[in-house]
Amino acid sequence: ELAKILIVIFLAGYLAENREMLSVSKRRVLGMAAPDPRALMPLLFMLAISFVIVIFENDLGSALLFFGLFLVMIYVCTGRWSYVVISIALLAVAAVILYFGFSHVRARVAIWINPFDYAQTTGYQLVQALYSMADGGLFGTGIGRGMPTSIPVVESDFIFAAIAEEMGLLGAAGVLILYILFTIRGFATAARARRDVDAFAAVGLTASISFQAFVIVGGVTGLIPLTGVTLPFMSQGGSSIISSFIILGLLLRTGDDAPGTSAELTMVSHGFDQGALGRIALGKRLTRLLTTFCILFALLIANLTGIMVVRADAIQSMPTNNHTIAKNEQIKRGSIVTSDDVVLAESTESTKDPGYYERDYPQGDLASQIIGYYSLQYGSAGLEASQNETLTGNRNFSTLTEAITSLAGGTNPGNDVKLTINSQIQRSAQDVLAGQVGACVVMNPHTGEVYAVASSPTYDINNVEQYLNGTIKSDALYNRATMGLYTPGSTFKTVSLATALQNGTATLNSTYSSPGTIEIGGGPISSENNFSLGTTTLLKGYAYSSNVVFAQVGDQLGAQALVTGATNFGFNRDIATDFDIKMSLMPDPNEMTEWETAWAAVGQPVGEHQSPAGPQATVVQMAMVESAIANGGVIMTPHVVQSVSNSQGEIVSTTDSTVFSQPIDSTTADEVKEAQRAVVSYGTGTGARISGADVYGKTGTAQIGNDTDNSWFIGTASVNGTDVTIAIVVEKTSTPVTTKAAQVLSTSLTALGAM
């Protein structure tokens, strides 16, 4: 800290005495006046000093600061851009040598590029600072109300992170603007100085404060690699504070003999200020320098805005963000309840630490994959993550006071989230999958309300940390219903049939030859067990799930029409809703062969090319396909959040049903529904019958290699105007899942009061 002051004073005297020698140039290189080689010796000397500091002191900050100070002062002295270009070139060469020659330099750069890869080791300090600043937002948490102490040595190297968290973006930007104002006043003092040595000293002293502020704030905010310097006037540390005020005192002293605004401006007896021309030249150089500093600080503010506003939600929702989670530990999170008022998640006050809350899941494994988890150690997932702002009272405000409190960094009581999930339907879906691997989705085809999202194996959320830390070896955290991509098998024939009927390519009465095996596109297509129907209608081919018939339908449609039809149903599209759903896939039609197209229409991906083989579908996607059939050709966007209530129990928002797409018209939907009734009436899906209910659907057996199959069923049950749609898959079984589907559908109709 004191060394930089002595270096500035030394350089000011050196430059004042040798200004003419340093400024003289007899050669031009690339259009710039090149300095005499002897004049480069001070530059090389300062670079060597910086080099030694990095090697022996591991101090990138001081090295960069010393070199930057010299560069600023020599430019003001000479006005030569060549010094700037040569300095930057030398600095780049030195940086490369240091990077490849010294491991601690490589470590700093690696942490800078992606600090979150080192969140628990060497990047811990920086990552915690980013978490802290992201929590600050626009207005901050309020003075004394943040948690900056989670950052090691926050009072020294990372004091700016504490300022940003508690004062917000506006307060942090205000601090940076104060440094700009300091720079303006310092350079104004230099411009008014009578002597060269005073002017150069004022420039160097001002730059030592401003450049040091840029270096440390740039490092703390991730704009440049982190260095070890302090933030002038703010960081704790006796030498830092003392040196900052010494600099301030010297700046005041350099301005004591300044001529001010009087006519004495042209009466300077020393240095290059022999008249107005010298003063004008100095003023131009200082103006350029000030512009450069303004740009640097503008970059800091822009980068800070990215962290605290643009990327704040993403940073706060990171599973490893223990800072935000620890802060929220003092907030009573809202409850998550089912549509039939069964509490799935709630917060209770800790008996050990009054004022702190613990998350509890009274129903254990019920809907665990869709609820996710909330852990102080491992972060959050599922609805606990996506609805975090609502559950912590930072969204869905019921009063203006709550909105203002949140913006000001205060806390509100958490809001309760009511789901469309029905506890009886959810339990039934989980029960039929128990002991097997698979998934099930149940929904209302007319509104998009999801009644159940089941994935097996499942887990008790209260024990989630044992799964996360590996104590329990299982993939139970994986939500197969929303994130698993399955071969849909013959259930995809629903898409092929609907597309062919909608395009006029075929009708239910169109006839096809249905031997056990057929050749299309130079390759074989076979039905299961070489099952033959002879010459049959499309309706009967669908009811008995003939691969040969639907391979011919796919061949008639062609790759482009088939893929377009699937896309209309939701394949290759993001589904924007309140829970995560992986995109279902179809290949690029331009890459599909005739044989691949035929198999794709059957529901089996066989292609090998740059685009993904298809079809590959989530269970949610196939439930959406079926819901189009039950809802007159219209697919409603699936959603699991029904409403949000404040701490007084008042509903503050509800989820409106929205249309996702309409892949087919109502006439086509009715025709497909007729074909699906045939499946359940006399075809492959007779096990799905329910006494007293109209049930229609489609079975599927997806071949996944090694003589193993996945068993599917998609369908709808209707009683007295109440429709319930299901999609279910069980892995590695040839046993039909129609009876399982019927059990869940029957429970659903009973739970909804239809039976």
mmCIF file of C-alpha atoms in Angstrom, residues 245-526:
data_model
loop_
_atom_site.group_PDB
_atom_site.id
_atom_site.type_symbol
_atom_site.label_atom_id
_atom_site.label_comp_id
_atom_site.label_asym_id
_atom_site.label_seq_id
_atom_site.Cartn_x
_atom_site.Cartn_y
_atom_site.Cartn_z
ATOM 1 C CA PHE A 245 -5.861 9.155 3.121
ATOM 2 C CA ILE A 246 -2.174 9.879 2.468
ATOM 3 C CA ILE A 247 -3.029 9.884 -1.240
ATOM 4 C CA LEU A 248 -5.934 12.224 -0.551
ATOM 5 C CA GLY A 249 -3.640 14.555 1.399
ATOM 6 C CA LEU A 250 -1.005 14.568 -1.348
ATOM 7 C CA LEU A 251 -3.658 15.354 -3.941
ATOM 8 C CA LEU A 252 -4.772 18.324 -1.850
ATOM 9 C CA ARG A 253 -1.125 19.416 -1.589
ATOM 10 C CA THR A 254 -0.508 19.202 -5.346
ATOM 11 C CA GLY A 255 -3.425 21.562 -5.874
ATOM 12 C CA ASP A 256 -2.232 24.163 -3.373
ATOM 13 C CA ASP A 257 -0.189 26.099 -5.946
ATOM 14 C CA ALA A 258 -2.689 25.643 -8.751
ATOM 15 C CA PRO A 259 -3.672 28.834 -10.568
ATOM 16 C CA GLY A 260 -7.378 27.975 -10.365
ATOM 17 C CA THR A 261 -9.535 29.861 -12.831
ATOM 18 C CA SER A 262 -7.599 33.145 -12.764
ATOM 19 C CA ALA A 263 -5.533 34.665 -15.542
ATOM 20 C CA GLU A 264 -2.473 33.005 -14.028
ATOM 21 C CA LEU A 265 -3.188 29.910 -16.131
ATOM 22 C CA THR A 266 -0.674 31.138 -18.701
ATOM 23 C CA MET A 267 2.015 32.043 -16.177
ATOM 24 C CA VAL A 268 3.714 28.761 -15.384
ATOM 25 C CA SER A 269 7.439 28.790 -14.950
ATOM 26 C CA HIS A 270 8.340 25.133 -14.920
ATOM 27 C CA GLY A 271 7.954 22.013 -17.035
ATOM 28 C CA PHE A 272 6.077 21.864 -20.297
ATOM 29 C CA ASP A 273 3.443 24.320 -19.102
ATOM 30 C CA GLN A 274 5.101 27.258 -20.752
ATOM 31 C CA GLY A 275 1.813 28.534 -22.121
ATOM 32 C CA ALA A 276 -1.694 27.636 -23.211
ATOM 33 C CA LEU A 277 -0.503 25.010 -25.704
ATOM 34 C CA GLY A 278 1.037 22.865 -22.946
ATOM 35 C CA ARG A 279 -2.064 23.173 -20.847
ATOM 36 C CA ILE A 280 -4.259 22.182 -23.803
ATOM 37 C CA ALA A 281 -2.076 19.135 -24.586
ATOM 38 C CA LEU A 282 -2.267 17.985 -20.966
ATOM 39 C CA GLY A 283 -6.024 18.543 -20.919
ATOM 40 C CA LYS A 284 -6.536 16.368 -24.024
ATOM 41 C CA ARG A 285 -4.511 13.528 -22.557
ATOM 42 C CA LEU A 286 -6.383 13.676 -19.280
ATOM 43 C CA THR A 287 -9.712 13.758 -21.122
ATOM 44 C CA ARG A 288 -8.796 10.576 -23.026
ATOM 45 C CA LEU A 289 -7.635 8.964 -19.820
ATOM 46 C CA LEU A 290 -10.805 9.940 -17.980
ATOM 47 C CA THR A 291 -12.896 8.532 -20.840
ATOM 48 C CA THR A 292 -11.006 5.248 -20.504
ATOM 49 C CA PHE A 293 -11.701 5.094 -16.774
ATOM 50 C CA CYS A 294 -15.381 5.879 -17.363
ATOM 51 C CA ILE A 295 -15.583 2.997 -19.842
ATOM 52 C CA LEU A 296 -13.922 0.643 -17.369
ATOM 53 C CA PHE A 297 -16.346 1.564 -14.592
ATOM 54 C CA ALA A 298 -19.286 1.356 -17.013
ATOM 55 C CA LEU A 299 -18.190 -2.226 -17.732
ATOM 56 C CA LEU A 300 -18.186 -2.898 -13.994
ATOM 57 C CA ILE A 301 -21.747 -1.576 -13.631
ATOM 58 C CA ALA A 302 -22.914 -3.574 -16.673
ATOM 59 C CA ASN A 303 -21.335 -6.751 -15.318
ATOM 60 C CA LEU A 304 -22.821 -6.082 -11.894
ATOM 61 C CA THR A 305 -26.262 -5.620 -13.468
ATOM 62 C CA GLY A 306 -25.871 -9.017 -15.115
ATOM 63 C CA ILE A 307 -25.156 -10.670 -11.764
ATOM 64 C CA MET A 308 -27.702 -8.829 -9.607
ATOM 65 C CA VAL A 309 -30.613 -8.523 -12.033
ATOM 66 C CA VAL A 310 -30.278 -10.465 -15.299
ATOM 67 C CA ARG A 311 -28.753 -13.668 -13.876
ATOM 68 C CA ALA A 312 -29.928 -13.265 -10.287
ATOM 69 C CA ASP A 313 -32.739 -15.822 -10.472
ATOM 70 C CA ALA A 314 -30.496 -18.386 -12.144
ATOM 71 C CA ILE A 315 -27.771 -17.916 -9.528
ATOM 72 C CA GLN A 316 -30.243 -18.027 -6.644
ATOM 73 C CA SER A 317 -31.800 -21.241 -7.942
ATOM 74 C CA MET A 318 -28.472 -23.073 -8.265
ATOM 75 C CA PRO A 319 -28.625 -26.280 -6.202
ATOM 76 C CA THR A 320 -25.270 -25.403 -4.594
ATOM 77 C CA ASN A 321 -26.350 -21.894 -3.537
ATOM 78 C CA ASN A 322 -26.137 -22.348 0.212
ATOM 79 C CA HIS A 323 -26.145 -18.558 0.721
ATOM 80 C CA THR A 324 -29.678 -18.011 -0.575
ATOM 81 C CA ILE A 325 -30.920 -21.145 1.158
ATOM 82 C CA ALA A 326 -29.379 -20.131 4.493
ATOM 83 C CA LYS A 327 -30.983 -16.690 4.173
ATOM 84 C CA ASN A 328 -34.321 -18.294 3.448
ATOM 85 C CA GLU A 329 -33.954 -20.499 6.530
ATOM 86 C CA GLN A 330 -35.259 -17.528 8.513
ATOM 87 C CA ILE A 331 -38.328 -17.306 6.295
ATOM 88 C CA LYS A 332 -41.290 -19.537 6.932
ATOM 89 C CA ARG A 333 -41.801 -21.072 3.501
ATOM 90 C CA GLY A 334 -45.332 -21.574 2.363
ATOM 91 C CA SER A 335 -46.944 -24.998 2.262
ATOM 92 C CA ILE A 336 -47.486 -27.171 -0.797
ATOM 93 C CA VAL A 337 -50.866 -28.921 -0.728
ATOM 94 C CA THR A 338 -52.824 -31.151 -3.089
ATOM 95 C CA SER A 339 -56.120 -30.220 -4.681
ATOM 96 C CA ASP A 340 -57.861 -32.287 -1.982
ATOM 97 C CA ASP A 341 -56.009 -30.385 0.792
ATOM 98 C CA VAL A 342 -53.394 -32.951 1.750
ATOM 99 C CA VAL A 343 -50.215 -31.190 2.917
ATOM 100 C CA LEU A 344 -47.161 -32.359 0.974
ATOM 101 C CA ALA A 345 -44.620 -29.828 2.288
ATOM 102 C CA GLU A 346 -44.633 -27.394 5.184
ATOM 103 C CA SER A 347 -42.232 -25.388 7.359
ATOM 104 C CA THR A 348 -42.139 -25.650 11.127
ATOM 105 C CA GLU A 349 -40.155 -23.543 13.563
ATOM 106 C CA SER A 350 -37.009 -25.229 14.821
ATOM 107 C CA THR A 351 -37.102 -26.298 18.467
ATOM 108 C CA LYS A 352 -33.324 -25.864 18.644
ATOM 109 C CA ASP A 353 -33.075 -22.453 16.953
ATOM 110 C CA PRO A 354 -36.153 -20.258 17.483
ATOM 111 C CA GLY A 355 -36.707 -17.961 14.533
ATOM 112 C CA TYR A 356 -35.395 -20.561 12.089
ATOM 113 C CA TYR A 357 -37.547 -23.012 10.164
ATOM 114 C CA GLU A 358 -37.204 -26.604 9.060
ATOM 115 C CA ARG A 359 -38.832 -28.140 5.986
ATOM 116 C CA ASP A 360 -40.985 -31.189 6.562
ATOM 117 C CA TYR A 361 -42.775 -33.539 4.150
ATOM 118 C CA PRO A 362 -45.669 -35.181 6.054
ATOM 119 C CA GLN A 363 -46.609 -37.605 3.251
ATOM 120 C CA GLY A 364 -43.098 -38.957 2.733
ATOM 121 C CA ASP A 365 -42.841 -40.289 -0.811
ATOM 122 C CA LEU A 366 -46.178 -38.981 -2.138
ATOM 123 C CA ALA A 367 -45.485 -37.008 -5.333
ATOM 124 C CA SER A 368 -41.847 -36.739 -4.251
ATOM 125 C CA GLN A 369 -40.358 -36.392 -7.751
ATOM 126 C CA ILE A 370 -42.636 -33.511 -8.727
ATOM 127 C CA ILE A 371 -42.334 -31.788 -5.325
ATOM 128 C CA GLY A 372 -38.554 -32.121 -5.358
ATOM 129 C CA TYR A 373 -36.698 -31.167 -2.197
ATOM 130 C CA TYR A 374 -35.360 -28.240 -0.189
ATOM 131 C CA SER A 375 -32.038 -28.865 1.526
ATOM 132 C CA LEU A 376 -29.700 -26.439 3.277
ATOM 133 C CA GLN A 377 -26.763 -28.524 2.127
ATOM 134 C CA TYR A 378 -27.763 -29.572 -1.382
ATOM 135 C CA GLY A 379 -30.082 -26.795 -2.526
ATOM 136 C CA SER A 380 -33.498 -27.369 -4.034
ATOM 137 C CA ALA A 381 -35.179 -29.124 -6.944
ATOM 138 C CA GLY A 382 -38.616 -29.672 -8.443
ATOM 139 C CA LEU A 383 -41.433 -27.365 -7.385
ATOM 140 C CA GLU A 384 -39.444 -26.386 -4.295
ATOM 141 C CA ALA A 385 -37.016 -24.736 -6.740
ATOM 142 C CA SER A 386 -39.345 -23.452 -9.480
ATOM 143 C CA GLN A 387 -41.847 -22.022 -6.971
ATOM 144 C CA ASN A 388 -39.188 -20.747 -4.560
ATOM 145 C CA GLU A 389 -39.990 -17.049 -5.045
ATOM 146 C CA THR A 390 -43.667 -17.719 -4.351
ATOM 147 C CA LEU A 391 -43.013 -19.975 -1.362
ATOM 148 C CA THR A 392 -40.698 -17.356 0.208
ATOM 149 C CA GLY A 393 -43.110 -14.454 -0.332
ATOM 150 C CA ASN A 394 -41.079 -12.731 -3.048
ATOM 151 C CA ARG A 395 -43.722 -13.173 -5.733
ATOM 152 C CA ASN A 396 -47.516 -13.167 -5.972
ATOM 153 C CA PHE A 397 -47.870 -10.234 -3.570
ATOM 154 C CA SER A 398 -51.312 -9.672 -2.078
ATOM 155 C CA THR A 399 -50.702 -6.050 -1.071
ATOM 156 C CA LEU A 400 -48.617 -3.099 -2.230
ATOM 157 C CA THR A 401 -46.868 -3.155 1.139
ATOM 158 C CA GLU A 402 -45.601 -6.690 0.496
ATOM 159 C CA ALA A 403 -44.274 -5.670 -2.928
ATOM 160 C CA ILE A 404 -42.446 -2.661 -1.478
ATOM 161 C CA THR A 405 -41.072 -4.762 1.383
ATOM 162 C CA SER A 406 -39.675 -7.314 -1.059
ATOM 163 C CA LEU A 407 -38.134 -4.655 -3.306
ATOM 164 C CA ALA A 408 -36.555 -3.015 -0.268
ATOM 165 C CA GLY A 409 -34.875 -6.275 0.705
ATOM 166 C CA GLY A 410 -37.298 -7.209 3.463
ATOM 167 C CA THR A 411 -39.092 -10.498 3.934
ATOM 168 C CA ASN A 412 -42.765 -11.440 3.687
ATOM 169 C CA PRO A 413 -44.559 -14.525 4.944
ATOM 170 C CA GLY A 414 -44.373 -17.319 2.396
ATOM 171 C CA ASN A 415 -47.310 -18.072 0.107
ATOM 172 C CA ASP A 416 -49.005 -21.468 -0.034
ATOM 173 C CA VAL A 417 -49.064 -23.327 -3.348
ATOM 174 C CA LYS A 418 -52.068 -25.523 -4.106
ATOM 175 C CA LEU A 419 -51.527 -28.178 -6.745
ATOM 176 C CA THR A 420 -53.783 -29.853 -9.262
ATOM 177 C CA ILE A 421 -52.369 -33.158 -7.946
ATOM 178 C CA ASN A 422 -55.022 -35.298 -6.267
ATOM 179 C CA SER A 423 -53.597 -37.327 -3.386
ATOM 180 C CA GLN A 424 -55.816 -40.387 -4.039
ATOM 181 C CA ILE A 425 -54.978 -40.490 -7.749
ATOM 182 C CA GLN A 426 -51.288 -39.892 -7.048
ATOM 183 C CA ARG A 427 -51.187 -42.694 -4.484
ATOM 184 C CA SER A 428 -52.968 -45.064 -6.861
ATOM 185 C CA ALA A 429 -50.488 -44.285 -9.642
ATOM 186 C CA GLN A 430 -47.558 -44.903 -7.323
ATOM 187 C CA ASP A 431 -49.072 -48.122 -5.979
ATOM 188 C CA VAL A 432 -49.514 -49.746 -9.410
ATOM 189 C CA LEU A 433 -45.856 -49.011 -10.190
ATOM 190 C CA ALA A 434 -44.514 -50.232 -6.837
ATOM 191 C CA GLY A 435 -41.744 -52.781 -7.225
ATOM 192 C CA GLN A 436 -41.322 -52.020 -10.922
ATOM 193 C CA VAL A 437 -39.517 -49.375 -12.969
ATOM 194 C CA GLY A 438 -41.763 -47.006 -14.864
ATOM 195 C CA ALA A 439 -43.871 -43.875 -14.832
ATOM 196 C CA CYS A 440 -47.461 -42.716 -14.976
ATOM 197 C CA VAL A 441 -49.173 -39.372 -15.713
ATOM 198 C CA VAL A 442 -52.874 -38.673 -15.187
ATOM 199 C CA MET A 443 -54.476 -35.440 -16.370
ATOM 200 C CA ASN A 444 -57.660 -33.630 -17.257
ATOM 201 C CA PRO A 445 -57.673 -33.444 -21.072
ATOM 202 C CA HIS A 446 -59.954 -30.392 -21.125
ATOM 203 C CA THR A 447 -57.972 -28.141 -18.743
ATOM 204 C CA GLY A 448 -54.435 -29.517 -18.694
ATOM 205 C CA GLU A 449 -54.628 -30.056 -14.909
ATOM 206 C CA VAL A 450 -52.271 -32.869 -13.935
ATOM 207 C CA TYR A 451 -53.799 -35.197 -11.327
ATOM 208 C CA ALA A 452 -50.770 -37.430 -10.836
ATOM 209 C CA VAL A 453 -47.103 -37.633 -11.802
ATOM 210 C CA ALA A 454 -45.637 -40.919 -10.610
ATOM 211 C CA SER A 455 -42.168 -42.325 -11.168
ATOM 212 C CA SER A 456 -40.847 -45.607 -9.828
ATOM 213 C CA PRO A 457 -38.667 -46.200 -7.915
ATOM 214 C CA THR A 458 -39.584 -43.310 -5.651
ATOM 215 C CA TYR A 459 -38.220 -41.970 -2.361
ATOM 216 C CA ASP A 460 -39.178 -40.364 0.940
ATOM 217 C CA ILE A 461 -38.287 -36.663 0.647
ATOM 218 C CA ASN A 462 -37.501 -36.517 4.360
ATOM 219 C CA ASN A 463 -34.515 -38.789 3.632
ATOM 220 C CA VAL A 464 -33.444 -37.086 0.414
ATOM 221 C CA GLU A 465 -29.972 -36.200 1.707
ATOM 222 C CA GLN A 466 -29.124 -39.903 1.978
ATOM 223 C CA TYR A 467 -29.808 -40.220 -1.744
ATOM 224 C CA LEU A 468 -27.884 -37.053 -2.572
ATOM 225 C CA ASN A 469 -24.782 -37.985 -0.595
ATOM 226 C CA GLY A 470 -24.755 -41.558 -1.896
ATOM 227 C CA THR A 471 -25.610 -43.310 1.370
ATOM 228 C CA ILE A 472 -28.565 -44.863 -0.468
ATOM 229 C CA LYS A 473 -27.599 -46.054 -3.948
ATOM 230 C CA SER A 474 -30.616 -45.459 -6.180
ATOM 231 C CA ASP A 475 -31.837 -43.441 -9.151
ATOM 232 C CA ALA A 476 -35.104 -42.695 -7.339
ATOM 233 C CA LEU A 477 -34.513 -38.928 -7.653
ATOM 234 C CA TYR A 478 -34.836 -39.269 -11.430
ATOM 235 C CA ASN A 479 -38.332 -38.339 -12.598
ATOM 236 C CA ARG A 480 -39.030 -40.827 -15.366
ATOM 237 C CA ALA A 481 -42.429 -39.284 -16.090
ATOM 238 C CA THR A 482 -41.102 -35.885 -17.105
ATOM 239 C CA MET A 483 -37.427 -36.410 -17.959
ATOM 240 C CA GLY A 484 -37.223 -39.967 -19.284
ATOM 241 C CA LEU A 485 -37.209 -40.372 -23.072
ATOM 242 C CA TYR A 486 -38.845 -43.669 -24.022
ATOM 243 C CA THR A 487 -39.486 -45.475 -27.250
ATOM 244 C CA PRO A 488 -43.277 -45.021 -27.425
ATOM 245 C CA GLY A 489 -43.880 -48.196 -29.422
ATOM 246 C CA SER A 490 -47.375 -48.713 -30.766
ATOM 247 C CA THR A 491 -48.849 -45.842 -28.730
ATOM 248 C CA PHE A 492 -47.205 -43.600 -31.369
ATOM 249 C CA LYS A 493 -49.508 -45.172 -33.952
ATOM 250 C CA THR A 494 -52.057 -42.729 -32.524
ATOM 251 C CA VAL A 495 -49.981 -39.870 -33.942
ATOM 252 C CA SER A 496 -49.522 -41.674 -37.258
ATOM 253 C CA LEU A 497 -53.236 -42.466 -37.515
ATOM 254 C CA ALA A 498 -54.341 -38.944 -36.593
ATOM 255 C CA THR A 499 -51.893 -37.392 -39.070
ATOM 256 C CA ALA A 500 -52.999 -39.709 -41.909
ATOM 257 C CA LEU A 501 -56.687 -39.008 -41.239
ATOM 258 C CA GLN A 502 -56.109 -35.249 -40.886
ATOM 259 C CA ASN A 503 -54.078 -35.067 -44.123
ATOM 260 C CA GLY A 504 -56.585 -37.162 -46.067
ATOM 261 C CA THR A 505 -53.913 -39.768 -46.721
ATOM 262 C CA ALA A 506 -56.206 -42.523 -45.463
ATOM 263 C CA THR A 507 -59.542 -43.237 -43.799
ATOM 264 C CA LEU A 508 -60.483 -45.767 -41.156
ATOM 265 C CA ASN A 509 -61.905 -47.914 -43.964
ATOM 266 C CA SER A 510 -58.773 -47.801 -46.122
ATOM 267 C CA THR A 511 -57.520 -51.349 -46.737
ATOM 268 C CA TYR A 512 -53.999 -52.673 -46.405
ATOM 269 C CA SER A 513 -52.271 -55.983 -46.882
ATOM 270 C CA SER A 514 -51.153 -57.257 -43.486
ATOM 271 C CA PRO A 515 -48.853 -60.251 -43.730
ATOM 272 C CA GLY A 516 -46.525 -61.113 -40.859
ATOM 273 C CA THR A 517 -43.572 -59.424 -42.591
ATOM 274 C CA ILE A 518 -43.158 -56.885 -45.378
ATOM 275 C CA GLU A 519 -40.246 -55.091 -47.029
ATOM 276 C CA ILE A 520 -40.198 -51.272 -47.274
ATOM 277 C CA GLY A 521 -37.236 -49.205 -48.364
ATOM 278 C CA GLY A 522 -35.053 -52.264 -48.722
ATOM 279 C CA GLY A 523 -35.539 -53.391 -45.132
ATOM 280 C CA PRO A 524 -37.903 -55.731 -43.267
ATOM 281 C CA ILE A 525 -40.945 -54.622 -41.274
ATOM 282 C CA SER A 526 -42.596 -57.234 -39.092
#
